[in-house]
Coordinates of N, CA and C and ligand atoms in Angstrom, one line a residue:
M1 N 0.8 -1.2 0.0 CA 0.0 0.0 0.0 C 0.9 1.3 0.0
I2 N 0.7 2.1 -1.0 CA 1.5 3.4 -1.1 C 1.1 4.3 0.1
E3 N 2.2 4.7 0.8 CA 1.9 5.7 1.9 C 2.7 7.0 1.8
A4 N 3.7 7.0 0.9 CA 4.6 8.1 0.8 C 5.1 8.4 -0.6
C5 N 5.3 9.7 -0.9 CA 5.9 10.1 -2.2 C 7.2 10.9 -2.0
L6 N 8.2 10.5 -2.7 CA 9.5 11.1 -2.6 C 9.8 11.9 -3.9
F7 N 10.3 13.1 -3.8 CA 10.5 14.0 -4.9 C 11.9 14.4 -5.1
D8 N 12.4 14.3 -6.3 CA 13.7 14.9 -6.7 C 13.4 16.4 -6.7
L9 N 14.4 17.2 -6.7 CA 14.1 18.7 -6.7 C 14.4 19.3 -8.1
D10 N 15.6 19.3 -8.5 CA 16.0 19.9 -9.8 C 15.4 19.2 -11.0
G11 N 14.5 19.9 -11.7 CA 13.9 19.3 -12.9 C 12.5 18.6 -12.6
V12 N 12.2 18.6 -11.3 CA 10.9 18.0 -10.9 C 10.0 19.1 -10.2
V13 N 10.7 19.7 -9.2 CA 10.0 20.8 -8.5 C 10.3 22.2 -9.1
V14 N 11.5 22.3 -9.5 CA 12.0 23.6 -10.1 C 12.9 23.4 -11.3
D15 N 12.9 24.3 -12.2 CA 13.8 24.2 -13.4 C 15.1 25.0 -13.1
T16 N 16.0 24.3 -12.5 CA 17.3 25.0 -12.1 C 18.4 24.7 -13.2
A17 N 18.1 23.8 -14.1 CA 19.1 23.4 -15.1 C 19.6 24.6 -15.9
K18 N 18.7 25.6 -16.1 CA 19.2 26.8 -16.8 C 20.2 27.6 -16.0
Y19 N 20.2 27.6 -14.7 CA 21.2 28.3 -13.9 C 22.5 27.5 -13.8
H20 N 22.3 26.1 -13.7 CA 23.5 25.3 -13.7 C 24.2 25.5 -15.0
F21 N 23.5 25.6 -16.1 CA 24.1 25.8 -17.5 C 24.9 27.1 -17.5
I22 N 24.3 28.2 -17.1 CA 25.0 29.5 -17.2 C 26.3 29.4 -16.4
A23 N 26.2 28.8 -15.2 CA 27.4 28.7 -14.3 C 28.5 27.8 -14.8
W24 N 28.1 26.6 -15.3 CA 29.1 25.7 -15.9 C 29.7 26.3 -17.2
K25 N 28.9 27.0 -18.0 CA 29.3 27.5 -19.3 C 30.4 28.6 -19.0
A26 N 30.1 29.4 -17.9 CA 31.1 30.5 -17.6 C 32.5 29.9 -17.2
L27 N 32.4 28.8 -16.5 CA 33.7 28.1 -16.1 C 34.4 27.6 -17.3
A28 N 33.6 26.9 -18.2 CA 34.2 26.4 -19.4 C 34.9 27.5 -20.3
E29 N 34.2 28.6 -20.4 CA 34.7 29.7 -21.2 C 36.0 30.2 -20.6
E30 N 36.0 30.3 -19.3 CA 37.2 30.8 -18.6 C 38.4 29.8 -18.9
L31 N 38.0 28.5 -19.0 CA 39.1 27.5 -19.3 C 39.4 27.4 -20.8
G32 N 38.6 28.1 -21.6 CA 38.9 28.2 -23.0 C 38.2 27.2 -23.9
F33 N 37.1 26.6 -23.5 CA 36.3 25.8 -24.4 C 34.8 26.0 -24.3
E34 N 34.1 25.4 -25.3 CA 32.7 25.6 -25.5 C 31.9 24.6 -24.7
F35 N 30.8 25.0 -24.0 CA 30.0 24.1 -23.3 C 28.5 24.3 -23.8
T36 N 27.9 23.2 -24.4 CA 26.7 23.4 -25.0 C 25.5 22.9 -24.2
H37 N 24.3 23.2 -24.7 CA 23.0 22.7 -24.0 C 23.0 21.1 -24.0
A38 N 23.5 20.5 -25.1 CA 23.6 19.1 -25.1 C 24.5 18.5 -24.0
D39 N 25.6 19.2 -23.8 CA 26.6 18.9 -22.8 C 25.9 18.9 -21.4
N40 N 25.1 20.0 -21.2 CA 24.4 20.3 -20.0 C 23.4 19.1 -19.6
E41 N 22.9 18.5 -20.6 CA 21.9 17.4 -20.4 C 22.6 16.3 -19.7
R42 N 23.9 16.1 -19.9 CA 24.7 15.0 -19.3 C 24.9 15.2 -17.8
L43 N 24.6 16.4 -17.3 CA 24.9 16.8 -15.9 C 23.6 16.7 -15.0
K44 N 22.5 16.4 -15.7 CA 21.2 16.3 -14.9 C 21.3 15.1 -13.9
G45 N 21.0 15.4 -12.6 CA 21.0 14.4 -11.6 C 22.4 14.0 -11.1
V46 N 23.4 14.6 -11.7 CA 24.8 14.2 -11.4 C 25.3 15.2 -10.3
S47 N 26.1 14.7 -9.3 CA 26.6 15.5 -8.3 C 27.5 16.6 -8.8
R48 N 27.8 17.6 -7.9 CA 28.6 18.7 -8.3 C 30.0 18.3 -8.8
M49 N 30.7 17.5 -8.0 CA 32.1 17.1 -8.4 C 32.1 16.2 -9.6
S50 N 31.1 15.3 -9.7 CA 31.0 14.4 -10.9 C 30.7 15.3 -12.2
S51 N 29.9 16.3 -12.0 CA 29.6 17.2 -13.1 C 30.8 17.9 -13.6
L52 N 31.7 18.4 -12.6 CA 32.9 19.0 -13.0 C 33.8 18.0 -13.8
E53 N 33.9 16.8 -13.3 CA 34.7 15.8 -14.0 C 34.2 15.6 -15.5
I54 N 32.9 15.6 -15.7 CA 32.4 15.5 -17.1 C 32.8 16.7 -17.9
L55 N 32.6 17.9 -17.2 CA 33.0 19.1 -17.9 C 34.4 19.2 -18.4
L56 N 35.3 18.8 -17.5 CA 36.7 18.8 -17.8 C 37.1 17.7 -18.8
E57 N 36.3 16.6 -18.8 CA 36.5 15.6 -19.9 C 36.1 16.2 -21.2
I58 N 35.1 17.0 -21.3 CA 34.6 17.6 -22.5 C 35.7 18.6 -23.0
G59 N 36.3 19.3 -22.1 CA 37.4 20.2 -22.5 C 38.7 19.6 -22.7
G60 N 38.8 18.3 -22.3 CA 40.1 17.6 -22.4 C 41.2 18.1 -21.5
L61 N 40.7 18.5 -20.3 CA 41.7 19.1 -19.4 C 41.8 18.3 -18.1
K62 N 43.0 18.4 -17.4 CA 43.2 17.7 -16.2 C 43.7 18.7 -15.1
F63 N 43.3 18.6 -13.9 CA 43.7 19.5 -12.8 C 43.9 18.7 -11.5
S64 N 44.6 19.3 -10.6 CA 44.8 18.6 -9.3 C 43.4 18.7 -8.5
E65 N 43.3 17.9 -7.4 CA 42.1 17.8 -6.6 C 41.8 19.2 -6.0
Q66 N 42.9 19.9 -5.6 CA 42.7 21.2 -5.0 C 42.2 22.2 -6.0
E67 N 42.7 22.2 -7.2 CA 42.2 23.1 -8.3 C 40.8 22.8 -8.6
K68 N 40.4 21.5 -8.6 CA 39.1 21.1 -8.9 C 38.1 21.6 -7.9
L69 N 38.5 21.5 -6.6 CA 37.6 22.0 -5.5 C 37.4 23.5 -5.7
A70 N 38.5 24.2 -6.0 CA 38.3 25.7 -6.2 C 37.4 26.0 -7.3
M71 N 37.5 25.2 -8.4 CA 36.6 25.5 -9.6 C 35.1 25.2 -9.2
A72 N 34.9 24.1 -8.5 CA 33.5 23.7 -8.1 C 32.9 24.8 -7.2
E73 N 33.8 25.3 -6.4 CA 33.3 26.4 -5.4 C 33.0 27.6 -6.2
K74 N 33.8 28.0 -7.2 CA 33.6 29.2 -8.0 C 32.3 29.0 -8.8
K75 N 32.1 27.8 -9.4 CA 30.9 27.6 -10.2 C 29.7 27.7 -9.3
N76 N 29.8 27.1 -8.1 CA 28.6 27.2 -7.1 C 28.3 28.6 -6.7
A77 N 29.3 29.4 -6.5 CA 29.1 30.8 -6.1 C 28.2 31.5 -7.2
L78 N 28.6 31.3 -8.4 CA 27.8 31.9 -9.5 C 26.4 31.3 -9.6
Y79 N 26.3 30.0 -9.4 CA 25.0 29.3 -9.4 C 24.1 29.9 -8.3
V80 N 24.7 30.0 -7.1 CA 23.9 30.5 -5.9 C 23.5 32.0 -6.1
S81 N 24.3 32.8 -6.9 CA 23.9 34.1 -7.1 C 22.6 34.2 -7.9
Y82 N 22.3 33.1 -8.7 CA 21.0 33.1 -9.4 C 19.9 32.5 -8.5
I83 N 20.2 31.4 -7.9 CA 19.1 30.7 -7.1 C 18.7 31.5 -5.9
E84 N 19.6 32.4 -5.4 CA 19.1 33.2 -4.2 C 18.1 34.2 -4.6
K85 N 17.9 34.4 -5.9 CA 16.9 35.4 -6.4 C 15.6 34.7 -6.8
M86 N 15.6 33.4 -6.7 CA 14.4 32.6 -7.1 C 13.2 33.0 -6.3
T87 N 12.0 32.9 -6.9 CA 10.7 33.3 -6.3 C 9.8 32.1 -6.4
P88 N 8.7 32.0 -5.6 CA 7.7 30.9 -5.7 C 7.2 30.7 -7.1
E89 N 7.2 31.8 -7.9 CA 6.6 31.7 -9.2 C 7.5 30.7 -10.1
E90 N 8.7 30.4 -9.6 CA 9.5 29.5 -10.4 C 9.3 28.0 -10.1
T91 N 8.4 27.8 -9.2 CA 8.0 26.4 -9.0 C 7.3 25.9 -10.2
L92 N 7.6 24.7 -10.7 CA 7.1 24.2 -11.9 C 5.5 24.0 -11.8
P93 N 4.8 24.2 -12.9 CA 3.3 24.3 -12.9 C 2.7 23.0 -12.3
G94 N 1.8 23.2 -11.4 CA 1.1 22.1 -10.8 C 1.7 21.4 -9.6
V95 N 3.0 21.7 -9.3 CA 3.7 21.0 -8.3 C 3.1 21.3 -6.9
K96 N 2.9 22.6 -6.6 CA 2.4 22.9 -5.3 C 1.0 22.3 -5.0
E97 N 0.2 22.4 -6.1 CA -1.2 21.9 -5.9 C -1.2 20.3 -5.7
F98 N -0.2 19.7 -6.4 CA -0.1 18.2 -6.2 C 0.3 17.9 -4.8
L99 N 1.3 18.6 -4.3 CA 1.8 18.4 -2.9 C 0.7 18.6 -1.9
Q100 N 0.0 19.7 -2.1 CA -1.1 20.0 -1.2 C -2.2 18.9 -1.2
E101 N -2.4 18.4 -2.4 CA -3.4 17.3 -2.5 C -3.0 16.0 -1.8
L102 N -1.7 15.7 -2.0 CA -1.1 14.5 -1.3 C -1.2 14.7 0.2
R103 N -0.9 15.9 0.7 CA -1.0 16.2 2.2 C -2.4 16.0 2.7
S104 N -3.3 16.6 1.9 CA -4.7 16.6 2.4 C -5.3 15.1 2.4
K105 N -4.6 14.2 1.7 CA -5.1 12.8 1.7 C -4.2 12.0 2.6
G106 N -3.3 12.6 3.4 CA -2.5 11.9 4.4 C -1.3 11.2 3.9
I107 N -0.9 11.4 2.6 CA 0.3 10.8 2.0 C 1.5 11.6 2.5
R108 N 2.5 10.9 3.0 CA 3.7 11.5 3.6 C 4.6 11.9 2.4
I109 N 5.4 13.0 2.6 CA 6.1 13.6 1.5 C 7.6 13.8 1.9
A110 N 8.5 13.4 1.0 CA 10.0 13.6 1.3 C 10.7 14.2 0.1
L111 N 11.8 14.9 0.3 CA 12.6 15.3 -0.7 C 13.8 14.4 -0.8
G112 N 14.2 14.0 -2.0 CA 15.4 13.2 -2.2 C 16.2 13.8 -3.4
S113 N 17.2 14.7 -3.0 CA 17.9 15.4 -4.1 C 19.4 15.3 -3.8
A114 N 20.2 15.4 -4.9 CA 21.6 15.4 -4.9 C 22.2 16.7 -4.5
S115 N 21.3 17.7 -4.6 CA 21.8 19.1 -4.5 C 22.1 19.6 -3.0
K116 N 23.3 20.1 -2.8 CA 23.6 20.7 -1.5 C 22.9 22.0 -1.3
N117 N 22.3 22.6 -2.4 CA 21.6 23.8 -2.3 C 20.1 23.7 -2.1
S118 N 19.7 22.4 -1.9 CA 18.2 22.2 -1.7 C 17.6 23.0 -0.6
P119 N 18.2 23.2 0.6 CA 17.5 24.0 1.6 C 17.3 25.4 1.1
M120 N 18.2 26.0 0.4 CA 18.1 27.4 0.0 C 17.0 27.5 -1.1
I121 N 17.0 26.5 -2.0 CA 15.9 26.6 -3.1 C 14.5 26.4 -2.5
L122 N 14.4 25.4 -1.6 CA 13.0 25.2 -1.0 C 12.6 26.5 -0.2
D123 N 13.6 27.1 0.4 CA 13.2 28.3 1.2 C 12.8 29.4 0.2
R124 N 13.5 29.6 -0.9 CA 13.2 30.7 -1.8 C 11.8 30.5 -2.5
I125 N 11.5 29.2 -2.8 CA 10.2 29.0 -3.4 C 9.1 28.7 -2.4
Q126 N 9.5 28.8 -1.1 CA 8.5 28.7 0.0 C 7.8 27.4 0.1
L127 N 8.6 26.3 -0.1 CA 7.9 25.0 -0.1 C 8.5 24.1 1.0
T128 N 9.4 24.6 1.8 CA 10.1 23.8 2.9 C 9.0 23.0 3.7
E129 N 8.0 23.8 4.1 CA 7.0 23.2 5.1 C 6.2 22.1 4.5
M130 N 6.2 21.9 3.2 CA 5.4 20.9 2.5 C 6.1 19.5 2.7
F131 N 7.3 19.5 3.1 CA 8.0 18.2 3.2 C 8.2 17.7 4.6
D132 N 7.8 16.4 4.8 CA 7.9 15.8 6.2 C 9.3 15.4 6.4
A133 N 10.1 15.2 5.4 CA 11.5 14.8 5.6 C 12.3 15.4 4.4
I134 N 13.5 15.8 4.7 CA 14.4 16.3 3.6 C 15.7 15.5 3.6
V135 N 16.0 14.9 2.5 CA 17.4 14.3 2.3 C 18.0 14.9 1.1
D136 N 19.2 15.5 1.3 CA 19.8 16.2 0.1 C 21.3 15.9 0.1
G137 N 22.0 16.6 -0.8 CA 23.4 16.4 -1.0 C 24.3 16.5 0.2
N138 N 23.7 17.2 1.2 CA 24.5 17.4 2.5 C 24.4 16.2 3.4
S139 N 23.5 15.3 3.1 CA 23.3 14.1 4.0 C 23.5 12.8 3.4
I140 N 24.1 12.7 2.2 CA 24.3 11.4 1.5 C 25.8 11.3 1.1
S141 N 26.2 10.1 1.0 CA 27.6 9.8 0.6 C 27.6 9.2 -0.8
E142 N 26.5 8.6 -1.2 CA 26.5 7.9 -2.5 C 25.5 8.6 -3.5
A143 N 26.0 8.7 -4.7 CA 25.2 9.4 -5.7 C 24.2 8.5 -6.4
K144 N 23.0 9.0 -6.9 CA 22.1 8.2 -7.7 C 22.9 7.6 -8.9
P145 N 22.8 6.4 -9.3 CA 21.7 5.5 -9.1 C 21.8 4.7 -7.8
N146 N 22.7 5.0 -6.9 CA 22.7 4.4 -5.6 C 21.4 4.8 -4.9
P147 N 20.7 3.8 -4.3 CA 19.4 4.2 -3.7 C 19.4 4.9 -2.4
E148 N 20.7 5.3 -1.8 CA 20.8 5.8 -0.5 C 19.8 7.0 -0.2
V149 N 19.8 8.0 -1.2 CA 19.0 9.2 -0.9 C 17.5 8.9 -0.7
F150 N 17.0 7.9 -1.4 CA 15.6 7.6 -1.3 C 15.3 6.6 -0.1
L151 N 16.3 5.7 0.2 CA 16.1 4.8 1.4 C 16.2 5.7 2.6
K152 N 17.1 6.7 2.7 CA 17.1 7.5 3.9 C 15.8 8.3 4.0
G153 N 15.3 8.8 2.9 CA 14.0 9.5 2.9 C 12.9 8.7 3.5
A154 N 12.8 7.4 3.0 CA 11.8 6.5 3.5 C 11.9 6.2 5.0
E155 N 13.2 6.0 5.4 CA 13.5 5.8 6.8 C 13.1 6.9 7.7
K156 N 13.4 8.2 7.2 CA 13.0 9.3 8.0 C 11.5 9.4 8.1
L157 N 10.8 9.0 7.1 CA 9.3 9.0 7.2 C 8.7 7.9 7.9
G158 N 9.5 6.8 8.2 CA 9.0 5.6 8.8 C 8.1 4.8 7.9
V159 N 8.5 4.8 6.6 CA 7.6 4.1 5.6 C 8.5 3.0 4.9
S160 N 8.1 1.8 4.7 CA 8.9 0.8 4.0 C 9.1 1.2 2.5
P161 N 10.3 0.9 2.0 CA 10.5 1.3 0.6 C 9.5 0.9 -0.4
E162 N 9.0 -0.3 -0.2 CA 8.0 -0.8 -1.2 C 6.7 -0.1 -1.2
N163 N 6.5 0.8 -0.2 CA 5.3 1.6 -0.1 C 5.5 3.1 -0.5
C164 N 6.6 3.3 -1.2 CA 7.0 4.6 -1.7 C 6.9 4.8 -3.2
V165 N 6.6 6.0 -3.6 CA 6.7 6.4 -5.1 C 7.7 7.5 -5.2
V166 N 8.6 7.4 -6.2 CA 9.6 8.4 -6.4 C 9.3 9.1 -7.7
F167 N 9.4 10.5 -7.7 CA 9.2 11.3 -8.9 C 10.5 11.9 -9.3
E168 N 11.0 11.6 -10.5 CA 12.3 11.9 -10.9 C 12.4 12.3 -12.4
D169 N 13.3 13.2 -12.8 CA 13.5 13.5 -14.2 C 14.7 12.9 -14.8
A170 N 15.6 12.3 -14.0 CA 16.9 11.8 -14.5 C 16.9 10.3 -14.5
I171 N 17.5 9.8 -15.6 CA 17.6 8.3 -15.7 C 18.2 7.7 -14.4
A172 N 19.3 8.3 -13.9 CA 20.0 7.7 -12.7 C 19.0 7.8 -11.5
G173 N 18.1 8.7 -11.5 CA 17.2 8.9 -10.4 C 16.1 7.8 -10.4
I174 N 15.6 7.4 -11.7 CA 14.7 6.3 -11.8 C 15.4 5.0 -11.4
E175 N 16.6 4.9 -11.8 CA 17.4 3.7 -11.5 C 17.5 3.6 -10.0
A176 N 17.8 4.7 -9.3 CA 17.9 4.8 -7.8 C 16.6 4.3 -7.2
A177 N 15.5 4.8 -7.7 CA 14.2 4.4 -7.2 C 14.0 2.8 -7.3
Q178 N 14.4 2.3 -8.5 CA 14.2 0.9 -8.7 C 15.2 0.1 -7.8
N179 N 16.4 0.6 -7.6 CA 17.3 0.0 -6.7 C 16.9 0.0 -5.3
A180 N 16.0 1.0 -5.0 CA 15.5 1.1 -3.6 C 14.2 0.2 -3.4
N181 N 13.8 -0.4 -4.6 CA 12.5 -1.2 -4.5 C 11.3 -0.3 -4.3
M182 N 11.3 0.8 -5.0 CA 10.2 1.8 -4.9 C 9.5 1.9 -6.3
Y183 N 8.3 2.3 -6.3 CA 7.6 2.7 -7.5 C 8.3 3.9 -8.1
S184 N 8.3 4.1 -9.4 CA 8.9 5.3 -10.0 C 8.0 6.0 -11.0
V185 N 8.0 7.3 -11.0 CA 7.3 8.1 -12.0 C 8.3 9.0 -12.6
G186 N 8.5 8.9 -13.9 CA 9.4 9.7 -14.7 C 8.7 11.0 -15.1
I187 N 9.4 12.1 -14.9 CA 8.9 13.4 -15.3 C 9.7 13.8 -16.6
G188 N 9.0 13.8 -17.7 CA 9.7 14.2 -19.0 C 9.5 13.3 -20.1
D189 N 10.5 13.0 -20.9 CA 10.5 12.3 -22.1 C 10.3 10.7 -22.0
P190 N 9.2 10.2 -22.5 CA 9.0 8.7 -22.3 C 10.1 7.9 -23.1
V191 N 10.7 8.5 -24.1 CA 11.7 7.8 -24.8 C 12.9 7.5 -23.9
L192 N 13.2 8.5 -23.0 CA 14.4 8.3 -22.1 C 14.0 7.6 -20.8
L193 N 12.8 7.9 -20.3 CA 12.4 7.4 -19.0 C 11.3 6.3 -19.0
G194 N 11.2 5.7 -20.2 CA 10.1 4.7 -20.4 C 10.2 3.4 -19.5
F195 N 11.4 3.2 -18.9 CA 11.6 2.1 -18.0 C 11.0 2.3 -16.6
A196 N 10.5 3.6 -16.4 CA 9.8 3.9 -15.1 C 8.4 3.2 -15.1
D197 N 7.8 3.1 -13.9 CA 6.5 2.5 -13.9 C 5.4 3.4 -14.6
L198 N 5.7 4.7 -14.6 CA 4.8 5.6 -15.3 C 5.6 6.9 -15.7
V199 N 5.3 7.5 -16.9 CA 6.0 8.7 -17.3 C 4.9 9.8 -17.5
I200 N 5.1 11.0 -17.0 CA 4.2 12.1 -17.2 C 5.0 13.3 -17.7
P201 N 4.4 14.2 -18.4 CA 5.2 15.4 -18.9 C 5.5 16.4 -17.8
G202 N 4.6 16.4 -16.7 CA 4.8 17.3 -15.6 C 3.6 17.2 -14.7
F203 N 3.5 18.1 -13.8 CA 2.4 18.0 -12.8 C 1.2 18.9 -13.2
D204 N 1.3 19.7 -14.2 CA 0.2 20.5 -14.7 C -1.0 19.6 -15.1
G205 N -2.1 19.7 -14.4 CA -3.3 18.9 -14.7 C -3.2 17.5 -14.2
F206 N -2.1 17.2 -13.4 CA -2.0 15.9 -12.8 C -2.7 15.9 -11.5
S207 N -3.1 14.7 -11.0 CA -3.8 14.7 -9.7 C -3.5 13.3 -9.0
V208 N -3.8 13.3 -7.7 CA -3.7 12.0 -7.0 C -4.5 10.9 -7.6
E209 N -5.7 11.3 -8.0 CA -6.6 10.4 -8.7 C -6.0 9.7 -9.9
K210 N -5.3 10.6 -10.7 CA -4.7 10.1 -11.9 C -3.5 9.2 -11.6
L211 N -2.8 9.6 -10.5 CA -1.6 8.8 -10.1 C -2.1 7.4 -9.7
V212 N -3.1 7.3 -8.9 CA -3.6 6.0 -8.4 C -4.1 5.1 -9.6
K213 N -4.8 5.8 -10.5 CA -5.3 5.1 -11.7 C -4.2 4.6 -12.6
E214 N -3.2 5.5 -12.9 CA -2.2 5.1 -13.9 C -1.1 4.3 -13.4
L215 N -0.8 4.4 -12.1 CA 0.3 3.6 -11.5 C -0.2 2.2 -11.2
K216 N -1.5 2.0 -11.1 CA -2.1 0.7 -10.9 C -1.5 0.1 -9.6
A217 N -1.4 0.9 -8.5 CA -0.9 0.4 -7.2 C -1.9 0.8 -6.2
P218 N -2.1 0.0 -5.1 CA -3.0 0.4 -4.1 C -2.4 1.4 -3.2
F219 N -3.2 2.4 -2.8 CA -2.8 3.5 -1.9 C -3.5 3.4 -0.5
L220 N -2.8 3.9 0.5 CA -3.4 3.9 1.8 C -3.6 5.4 2.2
F221 N -4.8 5.8 2.2 CA -5.2 7.2 2.6 C -5.7 7.2 4.0
P222 N -4.8 7.5 5.0 CA -5.3 7.5 6.4 C -6.3 8.6 6.6
P223 N -7.2 8.5 7.5 CA -8.1 9.6 7.8 C -7.4 10.7 8.4
G224 N -7.9 12.0 8.2 CA -7.3 13.1 8.9 C -6.0 13.6 8.3
G225 N -5.9 13.7 7.0 CA -4.7 14.3 6.3 C -4.6 15.8 6.7
K226 N -3.4 16.3 6.5 CA -3.1 17.7 6.8 C -3.5 18.6 5.7
A227 N -4.2 19.7 5.9 CA -4.5 20.6 4.8 C -3.3 21.5 4.5
Ligands
BG6_301 C1 21.1 17.6 -9.0 C2 21.2 18.3 -10.3 O1 19.8 17.7 -8.5 O2 22.0 18.3 -8.1 C3 22.6 18.4 -10.8 O3 20.3 17.7 -11.2 C4 23.5 19.0 -9.8 O4 22.6 19.1 -12.1 C5 23.4 18.3 -8.5 O5 24.8 19.0 -10.2 C6 24.2 18.9 -7.4 O6 23.7 20.2 -7.1 P1 24.5 21.3 -6.2 O7 23.4 22.4 -6.0 O8 24.8 20.6 -4.9 O9 25.7 21.8 -6.9
MG302 MG1 16.6 16.1 -11.3

């Protein structure tokens, strides 16, 4: 019986890929090479340091650990200068309504994100209070497709993994959900995410009723959900 929903942040709740792109592109330009939108696609769901490794591989450059840490810090400072100006209007369409509906029906909600900036983003879009548990890049040691982030989320909620649904936009994120023995809903392109239990374009027009119907899984709606 489904009792909880776990959400990735970047690409599911907010579109931060455009800010990551600007910041990584600035670093690439400083290092003297081009960084394209197609390159940026490869960084979705990937941790900050692994993203830097991919970027340097694209540029064919090698640096010491210390230099790489300084570069990641610089990229993050530019990224943060954008996300600290985010407003609730930047929440992707339908997300807030869907979270509210889940809450009202007594379904527990957790965040499962690789981003160390998750607390700031949730604060800026004023959604922190919607989550019963938050697991982010500050509290995990293994990157998706390792299931750690989602297993920790389920544990914090006190719900068994098989009673959880994960919402994810990245291939590695769907794999992490499957590795955690959870149901998965892909947000985006069915060609890429077709191996998830269900794929939807986004939350606009989506509802708990549609989720129950299309996932074909039994849900447990306890009486007295929170409004
Ligand atoms: C993921 C994003 O959610 O978080 C990645 O999809 C990003 O693109 C990763 O690199 C880490 O984010 P941050 O904010 O800790 O640099
Ligand atoms: Mg994502």
